Amino acid sequence: RSSDLKQNQPRLTVVMYICHPEAKHEILSVAEVTTCEYEVVILTPLLCSHPKYRFRASPVNDIFCQSLPGSPLRPHSLEKLEKQQQEMLKPPFRKLKEEEIQATKGAFSSIHKPIAVGAQQQLTVETTHISRLTDEQLIKEFLSGSYCFHGGVGWWKYEFCYGKYVHQYHEDKDSGKTTVVVGTWNKDEHIDWAKKNVARSFQIKEDGVQTVKMVSHFYGNGDVCDLTGKSRQVIVKLKCKESDSPHAVTVYMLEPHSCQYILGVESPIICRILDTADENGFLSLPN
């Protein structure tokens, strides 16, 4: 359809396909990059079978260490660590008491599944099972920003606090915690973004009822990117995902453009609040 803003010239759309083995040919994002010119990102498993778009692991270079003249062949701290590890592995292992087993049942557990995304760096999806909060408590604390979701199992990990910020961080026992602000929440900026993009998408179920499938929120004003000289920004996509565990939360991050991120958050908990979304994608407590 022609655009009134560009002297009746036809609209233009660029469709980008990304390899995602677990995808179901779903639209990840729709954005208006310039006036009447759009970019659609689609996740599909079909692309993964093509050799040019299949994930290629980065080469690993071996590191060979040699001791300096007059130094021991192996560091004393390494020998001490290995000795401690051997002591820990010696049988017999202590048998857990019944009360200790019951106490560990409420702890957090994680499942990590690697996913190849196009020619990008390997992405790891982390599913965390939250079992210490009721549905009502978790929803309330999540929407207030007091309960944050965490993801990532590699060097960089990330933290998402609804209505507050998205951080990327690395923790080191020697140098401490290094944090990169990927995006911060600003209601007015999100409303401006929602006027040009899809903040709330729908699906039609088998019974013909229309429900909210996904909401997208814009977080801008992150730390300045060295590659672009601009502030980092991220689109947070909240999506319903059924699971055997009602409190499972899957968090993953994509970077389709330099320092422009997409953070996916999927959980059965989100299924409870998606239908409360208004035209701007704002969520509220369910009735």
PDB file of N, CA and C in Angstrom, residues 50-92:
ATOM      1  N   HIS A  50      20.549 -25.372   6.417  1.00  0.00           N
ATOM      2  CA  HIS A  50      21.399 -24.842   5.347  1.00  0.00           C
ATOM      3  C   HIS A  50      22.815 -24.636   5.881  1.00  0.00           C
ATOM      4  N   PRO A  51      23.839 -25.124   5.164  1.00  0.00           N
ATOM      5  CA  PRO A  51      25.211 -25.033   5.691  1.00  0.00           C
ATOM      6  C   PRO A  51      25.698 -23.600   5.888  1.00  0.00           C
ATOM      7  N   LYS A  52      25.172 -22.653   5.129  1.00  0.00           N
ATOM      8  CA  LYS A  52      25.632 -21.269   5.256  1.00  0.00           C
ATOM      9  C   LYS A  52      25.065 -20.574   6.485  1.00  0.00           C
ATOM     10  N   TYR A  53      23.938 -21.054   6.980  1.00  0.00           N
ATOM     11  CA  TYR A  53      23.283 -20.396   8.108  1.00  0.00           C
ATOM     12  C   TYR A  53      23.323 -21.235   9.377  1.00  0.00           C
ATOM     13  N   ARG A  54      23.932 -22.392   9.297  1.00  0.00           N
ATOM     14  CA  ARG A  54      24.066 -23.250  10.460  1.00  0.00           C
ATOM     15  C   ARG A  54      25.072 -22.631  11.422  1.00  0.00           C
ATOM     16  N   PHE A  55      24.847 -22.867  12.715  1.00  0.00           N
ATOM     17  CA  PHE A  55      25.760 -22.317  13.717  1.00  0.00           C
ATOM     18  C   PHE A  55      27.157 -22.899  13.554  1.00  0.00           C
ATOM     19  N   ARG A  56      28.132 -22.015  13.558  1.00  0.00           N
ATOM     20  CA  ARG A  56      29.522 -22.433  13.475  1.00  0.00           C
ATOM     21  C   ARG A  56      30.230 -22.053  14.765  1.00  0.00           C
ATOM     22  N   ALA A  57      30.768 -23.051  15.410  1.00  0.00           N
ATOM     23  CA  ALA A  57      31.450 -22.794  16.678  1.00  0.00           C
ATOM     24  C   ALA A  57      32.758 -22.054  16.434  1.00  0.00           C
ATOM     25  N   SER A  58      33.054 -21.129  17.321  1.00  0.00           N
ATOM     26  CA  SER A  58      34.309 -20.394  17.218  1.00  0.00           C
ATOM     27  C   SER A  58      35.473 -21.319  17.553  1.00  0.00           C
ATOM     28  N   PRO A  59      36.613 -21.149  16.862  1.00  0.00           N
ATOM     29  CA  PRO A  59      37.752 -22.026  17.161  1.00  0.00           C
ATOM     30  C   PRO A  59      38.276 -21.779  18.571  1.00  0.00           C
ATOM     31  N   VAL A  60      38.715 -22.850  19.198  1.00  0.00           N
ATOM     32  CA  VAL A  60      39.254 -22.755  20.554  1.00  0.00           C
ATOM     33  C   VAL A  60      40.762 -22.933  20.479  1.00  0.00           C
ATOM     34  N   ASN A  61      41.491 -21.942  20.945  1.00  0.00           N
ATOM     35  CA  ASN A  61      42.945 -21.988  20.929  1.00  0.00           C
ATOM     36  C   ASN A  61      43.457 -22.522  22.259  1.00  0.00           C
ATOM     37  N   ASP A  62      44.256 -23.566  22.196  1.00  0.00           N
ATOM     38  CA  ASP A  62      44.819 -24.136  23.409  1.00  0.00           C
ATOM     39  C   ASP A  62      45.867 -23.201  23.994  1.00  0.00           C
ATOM     40  N   ILE A  63      45.943 -23.182  25.311  1.00  0.00           N
ATOM     41  CA  ILE A  63      46.922 -22.354  26.032  1.00  0.00           C
ATOM     42  C   ILE A  63      47.915 -23.285  26.720  1.00  0.00           C
ATOM     43  N   PHE A  64      49.187 -23.103  26.427  1.00  0.00           N
ATOM     44  CA  PHE A  64      50.239 -23.920  27.019  1.00  0.00           C
ATOM     45  C   PHE A  64      51.035 -23.054  27.998  1.00  0.00           C
ATOM     46  N   CYS A  65      51.102 -23.510  29.228  1.00  0.00           N
ATOM     47  CA  CYS A  65      51.787 -22.753  30.270  1.00  0.00           C
ATOM     48  C   CYS A  65      53.108 -23.428  30.618  1.00  0.00           C
ATOM     49  N   GLN A  66      54.145 -22.615  30.825  1.00  0.00           N
ATOM     50  CA  GLN A  66      55.453 -23.111  31.233  1.00  0.00           C
ATOM     51  C   GLN A  66      55.919 -22.321  32.440  1.00  0.00           C
ATOM     52  N   SER A  67      56.564 -23.010  33.348  1.00  0.00           N
ATOM     53  CA  SER A  67      57.047 -22.336  34.555  1.00  0.00           C
ATOM     54  C   SER A  67      58.313 -21.543  34.253  1.00  0.00           C
ATOM     55  N   LEU A  68      58.494 -20.454  34.984  1.00  0.00           N
ATOM     56  CA  LEU A  68      59.687 -19.636  34.860  1.00  0.00           C
ATOM     57  C   LEU A  68      60.873 -20.334  35.504  1.00  0.00           C
ATOM     58  N   PRO A  69      62.097 -19.976  35.119  1.00  0.00           N
ATOM     59  CA  PRO A  69      63.282 -20.592  35.753  1.00  0.00           C
ATOM     60  C   PRO A  69      63.254 -20.388  37.263  1.00  0.00           C
ATOM     61  N   GLY A  70      63.487 -21.468  37.999  1.00  0.00           N
ATOM     62  CA  GLY A  70      63.495 -21.391  39.450  1.00  0.00           C
ATOM     63  C   GLY A  70      62.144 -21.554  40.090  1.00  0.00           C
ATOM     64  N   SER A  71      61.087 -21.645  39.276  1.00  0.00           N
ATOM     65  CA  SER A  71      59.734 -21.793  39.806  1.00  0.00           C
ATOM     66  C   SER A  71      59.340 -23.265  39.818  1.00  0.00           C
ATOM     67  N   PRO A  72      58.383 -23.648  40.672  1.00  0.00           N
ATOM     68  CA  PRO A  72      57.912 -25.047  40.663  1.00  0.00           C
ATOM     69  C   PRO A  72      57.210 -25.361  39.353  1.00  0.00           C
ATOM     70  N   LEU A  73      57.184 -26.630  38.999  1.00  0.00           N
ATOM     71  CA  LEU A  73      56.560 -27.033  37.746  1.00  0.00           C
ATOM     72  C   LEU A  73      55.074 -26.707  37.723  1.00  0.00           C
ATOM     73  N   ARG A  74      54.427 -26.807  38.881  1.00  0.00           N
ATOM     74  CA  ARG A  74      53.002 -26.517  38.954  1.00  0.00           C
ATOM     75  C   ARG A  74      52.764 -25.561  40.109  1.00  0.00           C
ATOM     76  N   PRO A  75      51.835 -24.603  39.950  1.00  0.00           N
ATOM     77  CA  PRO A  75      51.547 -23.651  41.034  1.00  0.00           C
ATOM     78  C   PRO A  75      51.072 -24.375  42.290  1.00  0.00           C
ATOM     79  N   HIS A  76      51.505 -23.873  43.455  1.00  0.00           N
ATOM     80  CA  HIS A  76      51.106 -24.491  44.718  1.00  0.00           C
ATOM     81  C   HIS A  76      49.598 -24.410  44.924  1.00  0.00           C
ATOM     82  N   SER A  77      49.002 -23.289  44.498  1.00  0.00           N
ATOM     83  CA  SER A  77      47.556 -23.131  44.676  1.00  0.00           C
ATOM     84  C   SER A  77      46.771 -24.150  43.865  1.00  0.00           C
ATOM     85  N   LEU A  78      47.302 -24.508  42.670  1.00  0.00           N
ATOM     86  CA  LEU A  78      46.636 -25.512  41.844  1.00  0.00           C
ATOM     87  C   LEU A  78      46.724 -26.885  42.490  1.00  0.00           C
ATOM     88  N   GLU A  79      47.895 -27.225  43.014  1.00  0.00           N
ATOM     89  CA  GLU A  79      48.041 -28.514  43.681  1.00  0.00           C
ATOM     90  C   GLU A  79      47.135 -28.605  44.901  1.00  0.00           C
ATOM     91  N   LYS A  80      46.998 -27.490  45.627  1.00  0.00           N
ATOM     92  CA  LYS A  80      46.131 -27.471  46.799  1.00  0.00           C
ATOM     93  C   LYS A  80      44.672 -27.658  46.405  1.00  0.00           C
ATOM     94  N   LEU A  81      44.284 -27.006  45.308  1.00  0.00           N
ATOM     95  CA  LEU A  81      42.917 -27.130  44.833  1.00  0.00           C
ATOM     96  C   LEU A  81      42.611 -28.555  44.391  1.00  0.00           C
ATOM     97  N   GLU A  82      43.518 -29.175  43.650  1.00  0.00           N
ATOM     98  CA  GLU A  82      43.311 -30.540  43.190  1.00  0.00           C
ATOM     99  C   GLU A  82      43.232 -31.515  44.366  1.00  0.00           C
ATOM    100  N   LYS A  83      44.030 -31.253  45.392  1.00  0.00           N
ATOM    101  CA  LYS A  83      43.988 -32.112  46.573  1.00  0.00           C
ATOM    102  C   LYS A  83      42.643 -32.003  47.278  1.00  0.00           C
ATOM    103  N   GLN A  84      42.110 -30.774  47.359  1.00  0.00           N
ATOM    104  CA  GLN A  84      40.799 -30.580  47.971  1.00  0.00           C
ATOM    105  C   GLN A  84      39.704 -31.282  47.172  1.00  0.00           C
ATOM    106  N   GLN A  85      39.807 -31.225  45.844  1.00  0.00           N
ATOM    107  CA  GLN A  85      38.823 -31.891  44.999  1.00  0.00           C
ATOM    108  C   GLN A  85      38.872 -33.404  45.177  1.00  0.00           C
ATOM    109  N   GLN A  86      40.075 -33.966  45.306  1.00  0.00           N
ATOM    110  CA  GLN A  86      40.202 -35.403  45.503  1.00  0.00           C
ATOM    111  C   GLN A  86      39.603 -35.834  46.840  1.00  0.00           C
ATOM    112  N   GLU A  87      39.784 -35.008  47.860  1.00  0.00           N
ATOM    113  CA  GLU A  87      39.221 -35.317  49.164  1.00  0.00           C
ATOM    114  C   GLU A  87      37.695 -35.322  49.120  1.00  0.00           C
ATOM    115  N   MET A  88      37.143 -34.375  48.351  1.00  0.00           N
ATOM    116  CA  MET A  88      35.690 -34.278  48.242  1.00  0.00           C
ATOM    117  C   MET A  88      35.092 -35.479  47.523  1.00  0.00           C
ATOM    118  N   LEU A  89      35.869 -36.083  46.609  1.00  0.00           N
ATOM    119  CA  LEU A  89      35.347 -37.197  45.811  1.00  0.00           C
ATOM    120  C   LEU A  89      35.553 -38.560  46.465  1.00  0.00           C
ATOM    121  N   LYS A  90      36.243 -38.576  47.589  1.00  0.00           N
ATOM    122  CA  LYS A  90      36.475 -39.856  48.245  1.00  0.00           C
ATOM    123  C   LYS A  90      35.191 -40.390  48.856  1.00  0.00           C
ATOM    124  N   PRO A  91      34.880 -41.689  48.679  1.00  0.00           N
ATOM    125  CA  PRO A  91      33.712 -42.284  49.331  1.00  0.00           C
ATOM    126  C   PRO A  91      34.038 -42.526  50.813  1.00  0.00           C
ATOM    127  N   PRO A  92      33.056 -42.747  51.705  1.00  0.00           N
ATOM    128  CA  PRO A  92      31.641 -42.746  51.314  1.00  0.00           C
ATOM    129  C   PRO A  92      31.066 -41.338  51.346  1.00  0.00           C
TER     130      PRO A  92
END
